[in-house]
Amino acid sequence: MELYETLSIRRSVRKFSDRMIAPEILERVLDAGRLAPSAVNLQPWKFMVIRSPETRRALVECTRGGKQAHLAMGDLCIVACGHEEDCYQRQGNYMKSFAMDVAIALDHMMLAAAAEGLGTCWIGAFNEEAVKELLQIPNPWRVVGMTPLGYPAESPPFRGRKGMQEIVCYEKWEE
Ligand SMILES: Cc1cc2nc3c(=O)[nH]c(=O)nc-3n(C[C@H](O)[C@H](O)[C@H](O)COP(=O)(O)O)c2cc1C
């Protein structure tokens, strides 16, 4: 699928079928994350692929109100982690780069998934301490985001975006 078409059809999917993802398709999706850019090319990431239904149910319990049931739907979920120390420490001269490095990589995977006819949904509302304990993720790794991955069982509508005029300005700052 062409990139711009992929960008326009991707949606956050919250209902999935149980259909399995072929290994070569999963590998292409994961490789899209591997190819993502990162600050100083440090690639401070680890992507955990979780298929165990039991672990996935426990992960749902780590989400806000235990309500993000879609994390346990579809074939598997990906837990995207970032290394707080082996990343660029002074991004913009004020922050560590791991969260944006991992976010870019996860977004690459989500777009690749959309191009493969798969659905994803960024899950950001979770208790990091609980996820780390459940999955035995050591410090200084941090959990940046998670997504279910599988074949969609719904076709969500376009959720709307701000207009270009509101978000883009040229040459000088404009409100
Ligand atoms: C950083 C981030 C955190 C998000 N957290 C959640 C979440 O916890 N649960 C959820 O269902 N969707 C979550 N989303 C998905 C957004 O709600 C969704 O991207 C937005 O409503 C636009 O819809 P669309 O992705 O279908 O275009 C998150 C998205 C981002 C980028």
mmCIF file with all atom_site columns, C-alpha atoms and ligand atoms in Angstrom:
data_model
loop_
_atom_site.group_PDB
_atom_site.id
_atom_site.type_symbol
_atom_site.label_atom_id
_atom_site.label_alt_id
_atom_site.label_comp_id
_atom_site.label_asym_id
_atom_site.label_entity_id
_atom_site.label_seq_id
_atom_site.pdbx_PDB_ins_code
_atom_site.Cartn_x
_atom_site.Cartn_y
_atom_site.Cartn_z
_atom_site.occupancy
_atom_site.B_iso_or_equiv
_atom_site.pdbx_formal_charge
_atom_site.auth_seq_id
_atom_site.auth_comp_id
_atom_site.auth_asym_id
_atom_site.auth_atom_id
_atom_site.pdbx_PDB_model_num
ATOM   1   C CA  . MET A 1 1   ? 0.000   0.000   0.000  1.00 0.00 ? 1   MET A CA  1
ATOM   2   C CA  . GLU A 1 2   ? 1.229   3.453   -0.834 1.00 0.00 ? 2   GLU A CA  1
ATOM   3   C CA  . LEU A 1 3   ? 2.436   5.528   2.156  1.00 0.00 ? 3   LEU A CA  1
ATOM   4   C CA  . TYR A 1 4   ? -0.085  8.359   1.882  1.00 0.00 ? 4   TYR A CA  1
ATOM   5   C CA  . GLU A 1 5   ? -2.953  5.901   1.529  1.00 0.00 ? 5   GLU A CA  1
ATOM   6   C CA  . THR A 1 6   ? -1.724  4.056   4.628  1.00 0.00 ? 6   THR A CA  1
ATOM   7   C CA  . LEU A 1 7   ? -1.582  7.342   6.545  1.00 0.00 ? 7   LEU A CA  1
ATOM   8   C CA  . SER A 1 8   ? -5.170  8.129   5.628  1.00 0.00 ? 8   SER A CA  1
ATOM   9   C CA  . ILE A 1 9   ? -6.722  4.701   6.335  1.00 0.00 ? 9   ILE A CA  1
ATOM   10  C CA  . ARG A 1 10  ? -5.024  3.968   9.678  1.00 0.00 ? 10  ARG A CA  1
ATOM   11  C CA  . ARG A 1 11  ? -7.390  4.082   12.653 1.00 0.00 ? 11  ARG A CA  1
ATOM   12  C CA  . SER A 1 12  ? -7.223  3.177   16.302 1.00 0.00 ? 12  SER A CA  1
ATOM   13  C CA  . VAL A 1 13  ? -8.963  -0.200  16.351 1.00 0.00 ? 13  VAL A CA  1
ATOM   14  C CA  . ARG A 1 14  ? -10.660 -1.434  19.522 1.00 0.00 ? 14  ARG A CA  1
ATOM   15  C CA  . LYS A 1 15  ? -12.369 -4.621  18.273 1.00 0.00 ? 15  LYS A CA  1
ATOM   16  C CA  . PHE A 1 16  ? -10.407 -7.495  16.757 1.00 0.00 ? 16  PHE A CA  1
ATOM   17  C CA  . SER A 1 17  ? -10.966 -10.986 15.411 1.00 0.00 ? 17  SER A CA  1
ATOM   18  C CA  . ASP A 1 18  ? -8.957  -13.962 16.703 1.00 0.00 ? 18  ASP A CA  1
ATOM   19  C CA  . ARG A 1 19  ? -7.344  -14.562 13.298 1.00 0.00 ? 19  ARG A CA  1
ATOM   20  C CA  . MET A 1 20  ? -3.637  -15.300 13.589 1.00 0.00 ? 20  MET A CA  1
ATOM   21  C CA  . ILE A 1 21  ? -0.984  -13.164 11.960 1.00 0.00 ? 21  ILE A CA  1
ATOM   22  C CA  . ALA A 1 22  ? 1.362   -15.068 9.634  1.00 0.00 ? 22  ALA A CA  1
ATOM   23  C CA  . PRO A 1 23  ? 4.971   -15.063 10.908 1.00 0.00 ? 23  PRO A CA  1
ATOM   24  C CA  . GLU A 1 24  ? 6.323   -13.247 7.827  1.00 0.00 ? 24  GLU A CA  1
ATOM   25  C CA  . ILE A 1 25  ? 3.758   -10.457 8.246  1.00 0.00 ? 25  ILE A CA  1
ATOM   26  C CA  . LEU A 1 26  ? 4.615   -10.040 11.931 1.00 0.00 ? 26  LEU A CA  1
ATOM   27  C CA  . GLU A 1 27  ? 8.287   -9.923  11.011 1.00 0.00 ? 27  GLU A CA  1
ATOM   28  C CA  . ARG A 1 28  ? 7.692   -7.162  8.466  1.00 0.00 ? 28  ARG A CA  1
ATOM   29  C CA  . VAL A 1 29  ? 5.780   -5.135  11.054 1.00 0.00 ? 29  VAL A CA  1
ATOM   30  C CA  . LEU A 1 30  ? 8.511   -5.550  13.686 1.00 0.00 ? 30  LEU A CA  1
ATOM   31  C CA  . ASP A 1 31  ? 11.154  -4.710  11.088 1.00 0.00 ? 31  ASP A CA  1
ATOM   32  C CA  . ALA A 1 32  ? 9.405   -1.400  10.410 1.00 0.00 ? 32  ALA A CA  1
ATOM   33  C CA  . GLY A 1 33  ? 10.112  -0.533  14.059 1.00 0.00 ? 33  GLY A CA  1
ATOM   34  C CA  . ARG A 1 34  ? 13.689  -1.711  13.803 1.00 0.00 ? 34  ARG A CA  1
ATOM   35  C CA  . LEU A 1 35  ? 14.259  0.631   10.838 1.00 0.00 ? 35  LEU A CA  1
ATOM   36  C CA  . ALA A 1 36  ? 12.940  3.713   12.651 1.00 0.00 ? 36  ALA A CA  1
ATOM   37  C CA  . PRO A 1 37  ? 15.212  6.699   13.273 1.00 0.00 ? 37  PRO A CA  1
ATOM   38  C CA  . SER A 1 38  ? 16.457  7.458   16.790 1.00 0.00 ? 38  SER A CA  1
ATOM   39  C CA  . ALA A 1 39  ? 18.590  10.139  18.426 1.00 0.00 ? 39  ALA A CA  1
ATOM   40  C CA  . VAL A 1 40  ? 22.295  9.496   17.612 1.00 0.00 ? 40  VAL A CA  1
ATOM   41  C CA  . ASN A 1 41  ? 21.042  6.141   16.201 1.00 0.00 ? 41  ASN A CA  1
ATOM   42  C CA  . LEU A 1 42  ? 21.172  4.698   19.712 1.00 0.00 ? 42  LEU A CA  1
ATOM   43  C CA  . GLN A 1 43  ? 18.030  2.592   19.125 1.00 0.00 ? 43  GLN A CA  1
ATOM   44  C CA  . PRO A 1 44  ? 17.194  2.512   22.855 1.00 0.00 ? 44  PRO A CA  1
ATOM   45  C CA  . TRP A 1 45  ? 14.258  0.125   22.444 1.00 0.00 ? 45  TRP A CA  1
ATOM   46  C CA  . LYS A 1 46  ? 12.949  -3.338  23.100 1.00 0.00 ? 46  LYS A CA  1
ATOM   47  C CA  . PHE A 1 47  ? 9.624   -4.600  21.783 1.00 0.00 ? 47  PHE A CA  1
ATOM   48  C CA  . MET A 1 48  ? 7.971   -7.385  23.750 1.00 0.00 ? 48  MET A CA  1
ATOM   49  C CA  . VAL A 1 49  ? 5.578   -9.539  21.742 1.00 0.00 ? 49  VAL A CA  1
ATOM   50  C CA  . ILE A 1 50  ? 2.985   -11.023 24.080 1.00 0.00 ? 50  ILE A CA  1
ATOM   51  C CA  . ARG A 1 51  ? 0.657   -13.801 22.934 1.00 0.00 ? 51  ARG A CA  1
ATOM   52  C CA  . SER A 1 52  ? -0.228  -15.484 26.223 1.00 0.00 ? 52  SER A CA  1
ATOM   53  C CA  . PRO A 1 53  ? -3.942  -14.778 26.862 1.00 0.00 ? 53  PRO A CA  1
ATOM   54  C CA  . GLU A 1 54  ? -3.301  -14.932 30.601 1.00 0.00 ? 54  GLU A CA  1
ATOM   55  C CA  . THR A 1 55  ? -0.531  -12.324 30.480 1.00 0.00 ? 55  THR A CA  1
ATOM   56  C CA  . ARG A 1 56  ? -2.634  -10.143 28.211 1.00 0.00 ? 56  ARG A CA  1
ATOM   57  C CA  . ARG A 1 57  ? -5.589  -10.268 30.602 1.00 0.00 ? 57  ARG A CA  1
ATOM   58  C CA  . ALA A 1 58  ? -3.217  -9.247  33.386 1.00 0.00 ? 58  ALA A CA  1
ATOM   59  C CA  . LEU A 1 59  ? -1.943  -6.392  31.200 1.00 0.00 ? 59  LEU A CA  1
ATOM   60  C CA  . VAL A 1 60  ? -5.506  -5.138  30.786 1.00 0.00 ? 60  VAL A CA  1
ATOM   61  C CA  . GLU A 1 61  ? -5.687  -4.975  34.585 1.00 0.00 ? 61  GLU A CA  1
ATOM   62  C CA  . CYS A 1 62  ? -2.677  -2.616  34.457 1.00 0.00 ? 62  CYS A CA  1
ATOM   63  C CA  . THR A 1 63  ? -4.593  -0.144  32.273 1.00 0.00 ? 63  THR A CA  1
ATOM   64  C CA  . ARG A 1 64  ? -6.684  2.741   33.579 1.00 0.00 ? 64  ARG A CA  1
ATOM   65  C CA  . GLY A 1 65  ? -9.633  1.289   35.459 1.00 0.00 ? 65  GLY A CA  1
ATOM   66  C CA  . GLY A 1 66  ? -8.718  -2.137  34.022 1.00 0.00 ? 66  GLY A CA  1
ATOM   67  C CA  . LYS A 1 67  ? -10.914 -1.097  31.119 1.00 0.00 ? 67  LYS A CA  1
ATOM   68  C CA  . GLN A 1 68  ? -8.730  -1.226  28.003 1.00 0.00 ? 68  GLN A CA  1
ATOM   69  C CA  . ALA A 1 69  ? -10.011 -4.679  27.062 1.00 0.00 ? 69  ALA A CA  1
ATOM   70  C CA  . HIS A 1 70  ? -8.884  -4.269  23.438 1.00 0.00 ? 70  HIS A CA  1
ATOM   71  C CA  . LEU A 1 71  ? -5.295  -4.787  24.625 1.00 0.00 ? 71  LEU A CA  1
ATOM   72  C CA  . ALA A 1 72  ? -6.173  -8.478  25.044 1.00 0.00 ? 72  ALA A CA  1
ATOM   73  C CA  . MET A 1 73  ? -7.937  -8.755  21.659 1.00 0.00 ? 73  MET A CA  1
ATOM   74  C CA  . GLY A 1 74  ? -6.437  -9.764  18.318 1.00 0.00 ? 74  GLY A CA  1
ATOM   75  C CA  . ASP A 1 75  ? -3.539  -12.173 17.876 1.00 0.00 ? 75  ASP A CA  1
ATOM   76  C CA  . LEU A 1 76  ? -1.001  -10.502 20.164 1.00 0.00 ? 76  LEU A CA  1
ATOM   77  C CA  . CYS A 1 77  ? 0.112   -7.273  21.753 1.00 0.00 ? 77  CYS A CA  1
ATOM   78  C CA  . ILE A 1 78  ? 3.356   -5.331  21.648 1.00 0.00 ? 78  ILE A CA  1
ATOM   79  C CA  . VAL A 1 79  ? 4.817   -3.644  24.722 1.00 0.00 ? 79  VAL A CA  1
ATOM   80  C CA  . ALA A 1 80  ? 7.273   -0.984  23.591 1.00 0.00 ? 80  ALA A CA  1
ATOM   81  C CA  . CYS A 1 81  ? 10.038  -0.186  26.069 1.00 0.00 ? 81  CYS A CA  1
ATOM   82  C CA  . GLY A 1 82  ? 12.773  2.448   26.129 1.00 0.00 ? 82  GLY A CA  1
ATOM   83  C CA  . HIS A 1 83  ? 16.152  2.517   27.864 1.00 0.00 ? 83  HIS A CA  1
ATOM   84  C CA  . GLU A 1 84  ? 16.369  5.615   30.019 1.00 0.00 ? 84  GLU A CA  1
ATOM   85  C CA  . GLU A 1 85  ? 20.189  5.636   30.185 1.00 0.00 ? 85  GLU A CA  1
ATOM   86  C CA  . ASP A 1 86  ? 21.380  4.341   26.798 1.00 0.00 ? 86  ASP A CA  1
ATOM   87  C CA  . CYS A 1 87  ? 19.551  7.091   24.970 1.00 0.00 ? 87  CYS A CA  1
ATOM   88  C CA  . TYR A 1 88  ? 20.431  10.663  24.087 1.00 0.00 ? 88  TYR A CA  1
ATOM   89  C CA  . GLN A 1 89  ? 20.256  12.592  27.384 1.00 0.00 ? 89  GLN A CA  1
ATOM   90  C CA  . ARG A 1 90  ? 19.967  16.205  26.224 1.00 0.00 ? 90  ARG A CA  1
ATOM   91  C CA  . GLN A 1 91  ? 17.396  16.222  23.438 1.00 0.00 ? 91  GLN A CA  1
ATOM   92  C CA  . GLY A 1 92  ? 16.561  19.876  22.786 1.00 0.00 ? 92  GLY A CA  1
ATOM   93  C CA  . ASN A 1 93  ? 18.986  20.518  25.628 1.00 0.00 ? 93  ASN A CA  1
ATOM   94  C CA  . TYR A 1 94  ? 16.264  19.605  28.129 1.00 0.00 ? 94  TYR A CA  1
ATOM   95  C CA  . MET A 1 95  ? 15.053  15.997  27.863 1.00 0.00 ? 95  MET A CA  1
ATOM   96  C CA  . LYS A 1 96  ? 15.901  12.358  27.400 1.00 0.00 ? 96  LYS A CA  1
ATOM   97  C CA  . SER A 1 97  ? 15.147  10.965  23.950 1.00 0.00 ? 97  SER A CA  1
ATOM   98  C CA  . PHE A 1 98  ? 13.868  7.457   24.797 1.00 0.00 ? 98  PHE A CA  1
ATOM   99  C CA  . ALA A 1 99  ? 10.162  8.249   24.833 1.00 0.00 ? 99  ALA A CA  1
ATOM   100 C CA  . MET A 1 100 ? 10.217  9.892   21.413 1.00 0.00 ? 100 MET A CA  1
ATOM   101 C CA  . ASP A 1 101 ? 12.573  7.264   19.944 1.00 0.00 ? 101 ASP A CA  1
ATOM   102 C CA  . VAL A 1 102 ? 10.249  4.477   21.051 1.00 0.00 ? 102 VAL A CA  1
ATOM   103 C CA  . ALA A 1 103 ? 7.137   6.402   19.995 1.00 0.00 ? 103 ALA A CA  1
ATOM   104 C CA  . ILE A 1 104 ? 8.528   6.869   16.491 1.00 0.00 ? 104 ILE A CA  1
ATOM   105 C CA  . ALA A 1 105 ? 9.399   3.163   16.245 1.00 0.00 ? 105 ALA A CA  1
ATOM   106 C CA  . LEU A 1 106 ? 5.990   2.094   17.512 1.00 0.00 ? 106 LEU A CA  1
ATOM   107 C CA  . ASP A 1 107 ? 4.311   4.434   15.049 1.00 0.00 ? 107 ASP A CA  1
ATOM   108 C CA  . HIS A 1 108 ? 6.400   2.918   12.233 1.00 0.00 ? 108 HIS A CA  1
ATOM   109 C CA  . MET A 1 109 ? 5.064   -0.491  13.278 1.00 0.00 ? 109 MET A CA  1
ATOM   110 C CA  . MET A 1 110 ? 1.491   0.785   13.501 1.00 0.00 ? 110 MET A CA  1
ATOM   111 C CA  . LEU A 1 111 ? 1.713   2.187   9.981  1.00 0.00 ? 111 LEU A CA  1
ATOM   112 C CA  . ALA A 1 112 ? 3.278   -1.013  8.649  1.00 0.00 ? 112 ALA A CA  1
ATOM   113 C CA  . ALA A 1 113 ? 0.467   -2.925  10.369 1.00 0.00 ? 113 ALA A CA  1
ATOM   114 C CA  . ALA A 1 114 ? -2.144  -0.728  8.660  1.00 0.00 ? 114 ALA A CA  1
ATOM   115 C CA  . ALA A 1 115 ? -0.479  -1.384  5.297  1.00 0.00 ? 115 ALA A CA  1
ATOM   116 C CA  . GLU A 1 116 ? -0.771  -5.133  6.031  1.00 0.00 ? 116 GLU A CA  1
ATOM   117 C CA  . GLY A 1 117 ? -4.511  -4.843  6.783  1.00 0.00 ? 117 GLY A CA  1
ATOM   118 C CA  . LEU A 1 118 ? -3.902  -5.156  10.526 1.00 0.00 ? 118 LEU A CA  1
ATOM   119 C CA  . GLY A 1 119 ? -5.281  -2.980  13.307 1.00 0.00 ? 119 GLY A CA  1
ATOM   120 C CA  . THR A 1 120 ? -3.513  -1.339  16.232 1.00 0.00 ? 120 THR A CA  1
ATOM   121 C CA  . CYS A 1 121 ? -4.390  1.047   19.041 1.00 0.00 ? 121 CYS A CA  1
ATOM   122 C CA  . TRP A 1 122 ? -1.835  2.953   21.050 1.00 0.00 ? 122 TRP A CA  1
ATOM   123 C CA  . ILE A 1 123 ? -2.480  2.256   24.725 1.00 0.00 ? 123 ILE A CA  1
ATOM   124 C CA  . GLY A 1 124 ? -1.038  5.019   26.867 1.00 0.00 ? 124 GLY A CA  1
ATOM   125 C CA  . ALA A 1 125 ? -3.310  4.877   29.899 1.00 0.00 ? 125 ALA A CA  1
ATOM   126 C CA  . PHE A 1 126 ? -1.516  2.308   32.018 1.00 0.00 ? 126 PHE A CA  1
ATOM   127 C CA  . ASN A 1 127 ? 0.256   1.985   35.334 1.00 0.00 ? 127 ASN A CA  1
ATOM   128 C CA  . GLU A 1 128 ? 3.901   1.600   34.358 1.00 0.00 ? 128 GLU A CA  1
ATOM   129 C CA  . GLU A 1 129 ? 4.980   0.114   37.691 1.00 0.00 ? 129 GLU A CA  1
ATOM   130 C CA  . ALA A 1 130 ? 2.349   -2.605  37.412 1.00 0.00 ? 130 ALA A CA  1
ATOM   131 C CA  . VAL A 1 131 ? 3.318   -3.442  33.812 1.00 0.00 ? 131 VAL A CA  1
ATOM   132 C CA  . LYS A 1 132 ? 7.001   -3.637  34.739 1.00 0.00 ? 132 LYS A CA  1
ATOM   133 C CA  . GLU A 1 133 ? 6.284   -5.920  37.664 1.00 0.00 ? 133 GLU A CA  1
ATOM   134 C CA  . LEU A 1 134 ? 4.035   -8.196  35.608 1.00 0.00 ? 134 LEU A CA  1
ATOM   135 C CA  . LEU A 1 135 ? 6.520   -8.541  32.743 1.00 0.00 ? 135 LEU A CA  1
ATOM   136 C CA  . GLN A 1 136 ? 9.662   -8.470  34.909 1.00 0.00 ? 136 GLN A CA  1
ATOM   137 C CA  . ILE A 1 137 ? 11.062  -5.469  33.044 1.00 0.00 ? 137 ILE A CA  1
ATOM   138 C CA  . PRO A 1 138 ? 14.217  -4.283  34.831 1.00 0.00 ? 138 PRO A CA  1
ATOM   139 C CA  . ASN A 1 139 ? 15.380  -0.702  35.435 1.00 0.00 ? 139 ASN A CA  1
ATOM   140 C CA  . PRO A 1 140 ? 16.377  1.495   33.677 1.00 0.00 ? 140 PRO A CA  1
ATOM   141 C CA  . TRP A 1 141 ? 13.922  0.264   31.046 1.00 0.00 ? 141 TRP A CA  1
ATOM   142 C CA  . ARG A 1 142 ? 10.693  2.244   30.835 1.00 0.00 ? 142 ARG A CA  1
ATOM   143 C CA  . VAL A 1 143 ? 7.368   1.275   29.294 1.00 0.00 ? 143 VAL A CA  1
ATOM   144 C CA  . VAL A 1 144 ? 6.455   3.858   26.666 1.00 0.00 ? 144 VAL A CA  1
ATOM   145 C CA  . GLY A 1 145 ? 3.397   2.390   24.978 1.00 0.00 ? 145 GLY A CA  1
ATOM   146 C CA  . MET A 1 146 ? 1.520   -0.765  24.096 1.00 0.00 ? 146 MET A CA  1
ATOM   147 C CA  . THR A 1 147 ? -0.722  -1.872  21.271 1.00 0.00 ? 147 THR A CA  1
ATOM   148 C CA  . PRO A 1 148 ? -2.849  -4.841  20.387 1.00 0.00 ? 148 PRO A CA  1
ATOM   149 C CA  . LEU A 1 149 ? -2.089  -6.244  16.936 1.00 0.00 ? 149 LEU A CA  1
ATOM   150 C CA  . GLY A 1 150 ? -4.541  -8.252  14.909 1.00 0.00 ? 150 GLY A CA  1
ATOM   151 C CA  . TYR A 1 151 ? -7.170  -8.273  12.215 1.00 0.00 ? 151 TYR A CA  1
ATOM   152 C CA  . PRO A 1 152 ? -9.828  -5.591  12.798 1.00 0.00 ? 152 PRO A CA  1
ATOM   153 C CA  . ALA A 1 153 ? -13.421 -6.563  13.579 1.00 0.00 ? 153 ALA A CA  1
ATOM   154 C CA  . GLU A 1 154 ? -14.624 -2.985  13.145 1.00 0.00 ? 154 GLU A CA  1
ATOM   155 C CA  . SER A 1 155 ? -14.084 -0.131  10.690 1.00 0.00 ? 155 SER A CA  1
ATOM   156 C CA  . PRO A 1 156 ? -13.810 2.999   12.821 1.00 0.00 ? 156 PRO A CA  1
ATOM   157 C CA  . PRO A 1 157 ? -14.637 6.341   11.231 1.00 0.00 ? 157 PRO A CA  1
ATOM   158 C CA  . PHE A 1 158 ? -12.102 9.100   10.699 1.00 0.00 ? 158 PHE A CA  1
ATOM   159 C CA  . ARG A 1 159 ? -11.898 10.859  14.075 1.00 0.00 ? 159 ARG A CA  1
ATOM   160 C CA  . GLY A 1 160 ? -11.190 14.312  12.694 1.00 0.00 ? 160 GLY A CA  1
ATOM   161 C CA  . ARG A 1 161 ? -8.184  16.536  12.952 1.00 0.00 ? 161 ARG A CA  1
ATOM   162 C CA  . LYS A 1 162 ? -7.478  20.227  13.422 1.00 0.00 ? 162 LYS A CA  1
ATOM   163 C CA  . GLY A 1 163 ? -7.271  22.189  10.177 1.00 0.00 ? 163 GLY A CA  1
ATOM   164 C CA  . MET A 1 164 ? -3.930  23.050  8.603  1.00 0.00 ? 164 MET A CA  1
ATOM   165 C CA  . GLN A 1 165 ? -4.379  26.749  9.348  1.00 0.00 ? 165 GLN A CA  1
ATOM   166 C CA  . GLU A 1 166 ? -4.564  26.023  13.054 1.00 0.00 ? 166 GLU A CA  1
ATOM   167 C CA  . ILE A 1 167 ? -1.426  23.883  13.231 1.00 0.00 ? 167 ILE A CA  1
ATOM   168 C CA  . VAL A 1 168 ? 0.963   25.264  10.621 1.00 0.00 ? 168 VAL A CA  1
ATOM   169 C CA  . CYS A 1 169 ? 2.563   28.687  10.388 1.00 0.00 ? 169 CYS A CA  1
ATOM   170 C CA  . TYR A 1 170 ? 5.206   29.958  8.038  1.00 0.00 ? 170 TYR A CA  1
ATOM   171 C CA  . GLU A 1 171 ? 8.314   32.012  8.726  1.00 0.00 ? 171 GLU A CA  1
ATOM   172 C CA  . LYS A 1 172 ? 7.068   33.493  12.019 1.00 0.00 ? 172 LYS A CA  1
ATOM   173 C CA  . TRP A 1 173 ? 4.984   32.316  14.994 1.00 0.00 ? 173 TRP A CA  1
ATOM   174 C CA  . GLU A 1 174 ? 1.254   32.840  14.604 1.00 0.00 ? 174 GLU A CA  1
ATOM   175 C CA  . GLU A 1 175 ? -1.492  32.011  17.097 1.00 0.00 ? 175 GLU A CA  1
HETATM 176 C C1  . LIG B 2 .   ? 0.133   8.855   23.157 1.00 0.00 ? 1   LIG B C1  1
HETATM 177 C C2  . LIG B 2 .   ? -1.206  8.203   22.870 1.00 0.00 ? 1   LIG B C2  1
HETATM 178 C C3  . LIG B 2 .   ? -1.900  7.587   23.906 1.00 0.00 ? 1   LIG B C3  1
HETATM 179 C C4  . LIG B 2 .   ? -3.118  6.947   23.641 1.00 0.00 ? 1   LIG B C4  1
HETATM 180 N N1  . LIG B 2 .   ? -3.735  6.253   24.652 1.00 0.00 ? 1   LIG B N1  1
HETATM 181 C C5  . LIG B 2 .   ? -4.840  5.522   24.361 1.00 0.00 ? 1   LIG B C5  1
HETATM 182 C C6  . LIG B 2 .   ? -5.389  4.641   25.341 1.00 0.00 ? 1   LIG B C6  1
HETATM 183 O O1  . LIG B 2 .   ? -4.898  4.527   26.463 1.00 0.00 ? 1   LIG B O1  1
HETATM 184 N N2  . LIG B 2 .   ? -6.472  3.896   24.996 1.00 0.00 ? 1   LIG B N2  1
HETATM 185 C C7  . LIG B 2 .   ? -7.038  3.959   23.741 1.00 0.00 ? 1   LIG B C7  1
HETATM 186 O O2  . LIG B 2 .   ? -7.992  3.224   23.488 1.00 0.00 ? 1   LIG B O2  1
HETATM 187 N N3  . LIG B 2 .   ? -6.537  4.793   22.799 1.00 0.00 ? 1   LIG B N3  1
HETATM 188 C C8  . LIG B 2 .   ? -5.448  5.554   23.064 1.00 0.00 ? 1   LIG B C8  1
HETATM 189 N N4  . LIG B 2 .   ? -4.888  6.352   22.089 1.00 0.00 ? 1   LIG B N4  1
HETATM 190 C C9  . LIG B 2 .   ? -5.520  6.432   20.749 1.00 0.00 ? 1   LIG B C9  1
HETATM 191 C C10 . LIG B 2 .   ? -6.162  7.810   20.504 1.00 0.00 ? 1   LIG B C10 1
HETATM 192 O O3  . LIG B 2 .   ? -7.344  7.905   21.276 1.00 0.00 ? 1   LIG B O3  1
HETATM 193 C C11 . LIG B 2 .   ? -6.450  7.966   18.988 1.00 0.00 ? 1   LIG B C11 1
HETATM 194 O O4  . LIG B 2 .   ? -5.232  7.907   18.282 1.00 0.00 ? 1   LIG B O4  1
HETATM 195 C C12 . LIG B 2 .   ? -7.158  9.278   18.679 1.00 0.00 ? 1   LIG B C12 1
HETATM 196 O O5  . LIG B 2 .   ? -8.441  9.312   19.267 1.00 0.00 ? 1   LIG B O5  1
HETATM 197 C C13 . LIG B 2 .   ? -7.336  9.482   17.160 1.00 0.00 ? 1   LIG B C13 1
HETATM 198 O O6  . LIG B 2 .   ? -8.019  8.389   16.601 1.00 0.00 ? 1   LIG B O6  1
HETATM 199 P P1  . LIG B 2 .   ? -7.377  7.560   15.397 1.00 0.00 ? 1   LIG B P1  1
HETATM 200 O O7  . LIG B 2 .   ? -6.101  6.925   15.913 1.00 0.00 ? 1   LIG B O7  1
HETATM 201 O O8  . LIG B 2 .   ? -8.398  6.499   15.022 1.00 0.00 ? 1   LIG B O8  1
HETATM 202 O O9  . LIG B 2 .   ? -7.089  8.500   14.263 1.00 0.00 ? 1   LIG B O9  1
HETATM 203 C C14 . LIG B 2 .   ? -3.679  6.983   22.333 1.00 0.00 ? 1   LIG B C14 1
HETATM 204 C C15 . LIG B 2 .   ? -2.977  7.623   21.305 1.00 0.00 ? 1   LIG B C15 1
HETATM 205 C C16 . LIG B 2 .   ? -1.745  8.211   21.561 1.00 0.00 ? 1   LIG B C16 1
HETATM 206 C C17 . LIG B 2 .   ? -0.985  8.826   20.404 1.00 0.00 ? 1   LIG B C17 1
#
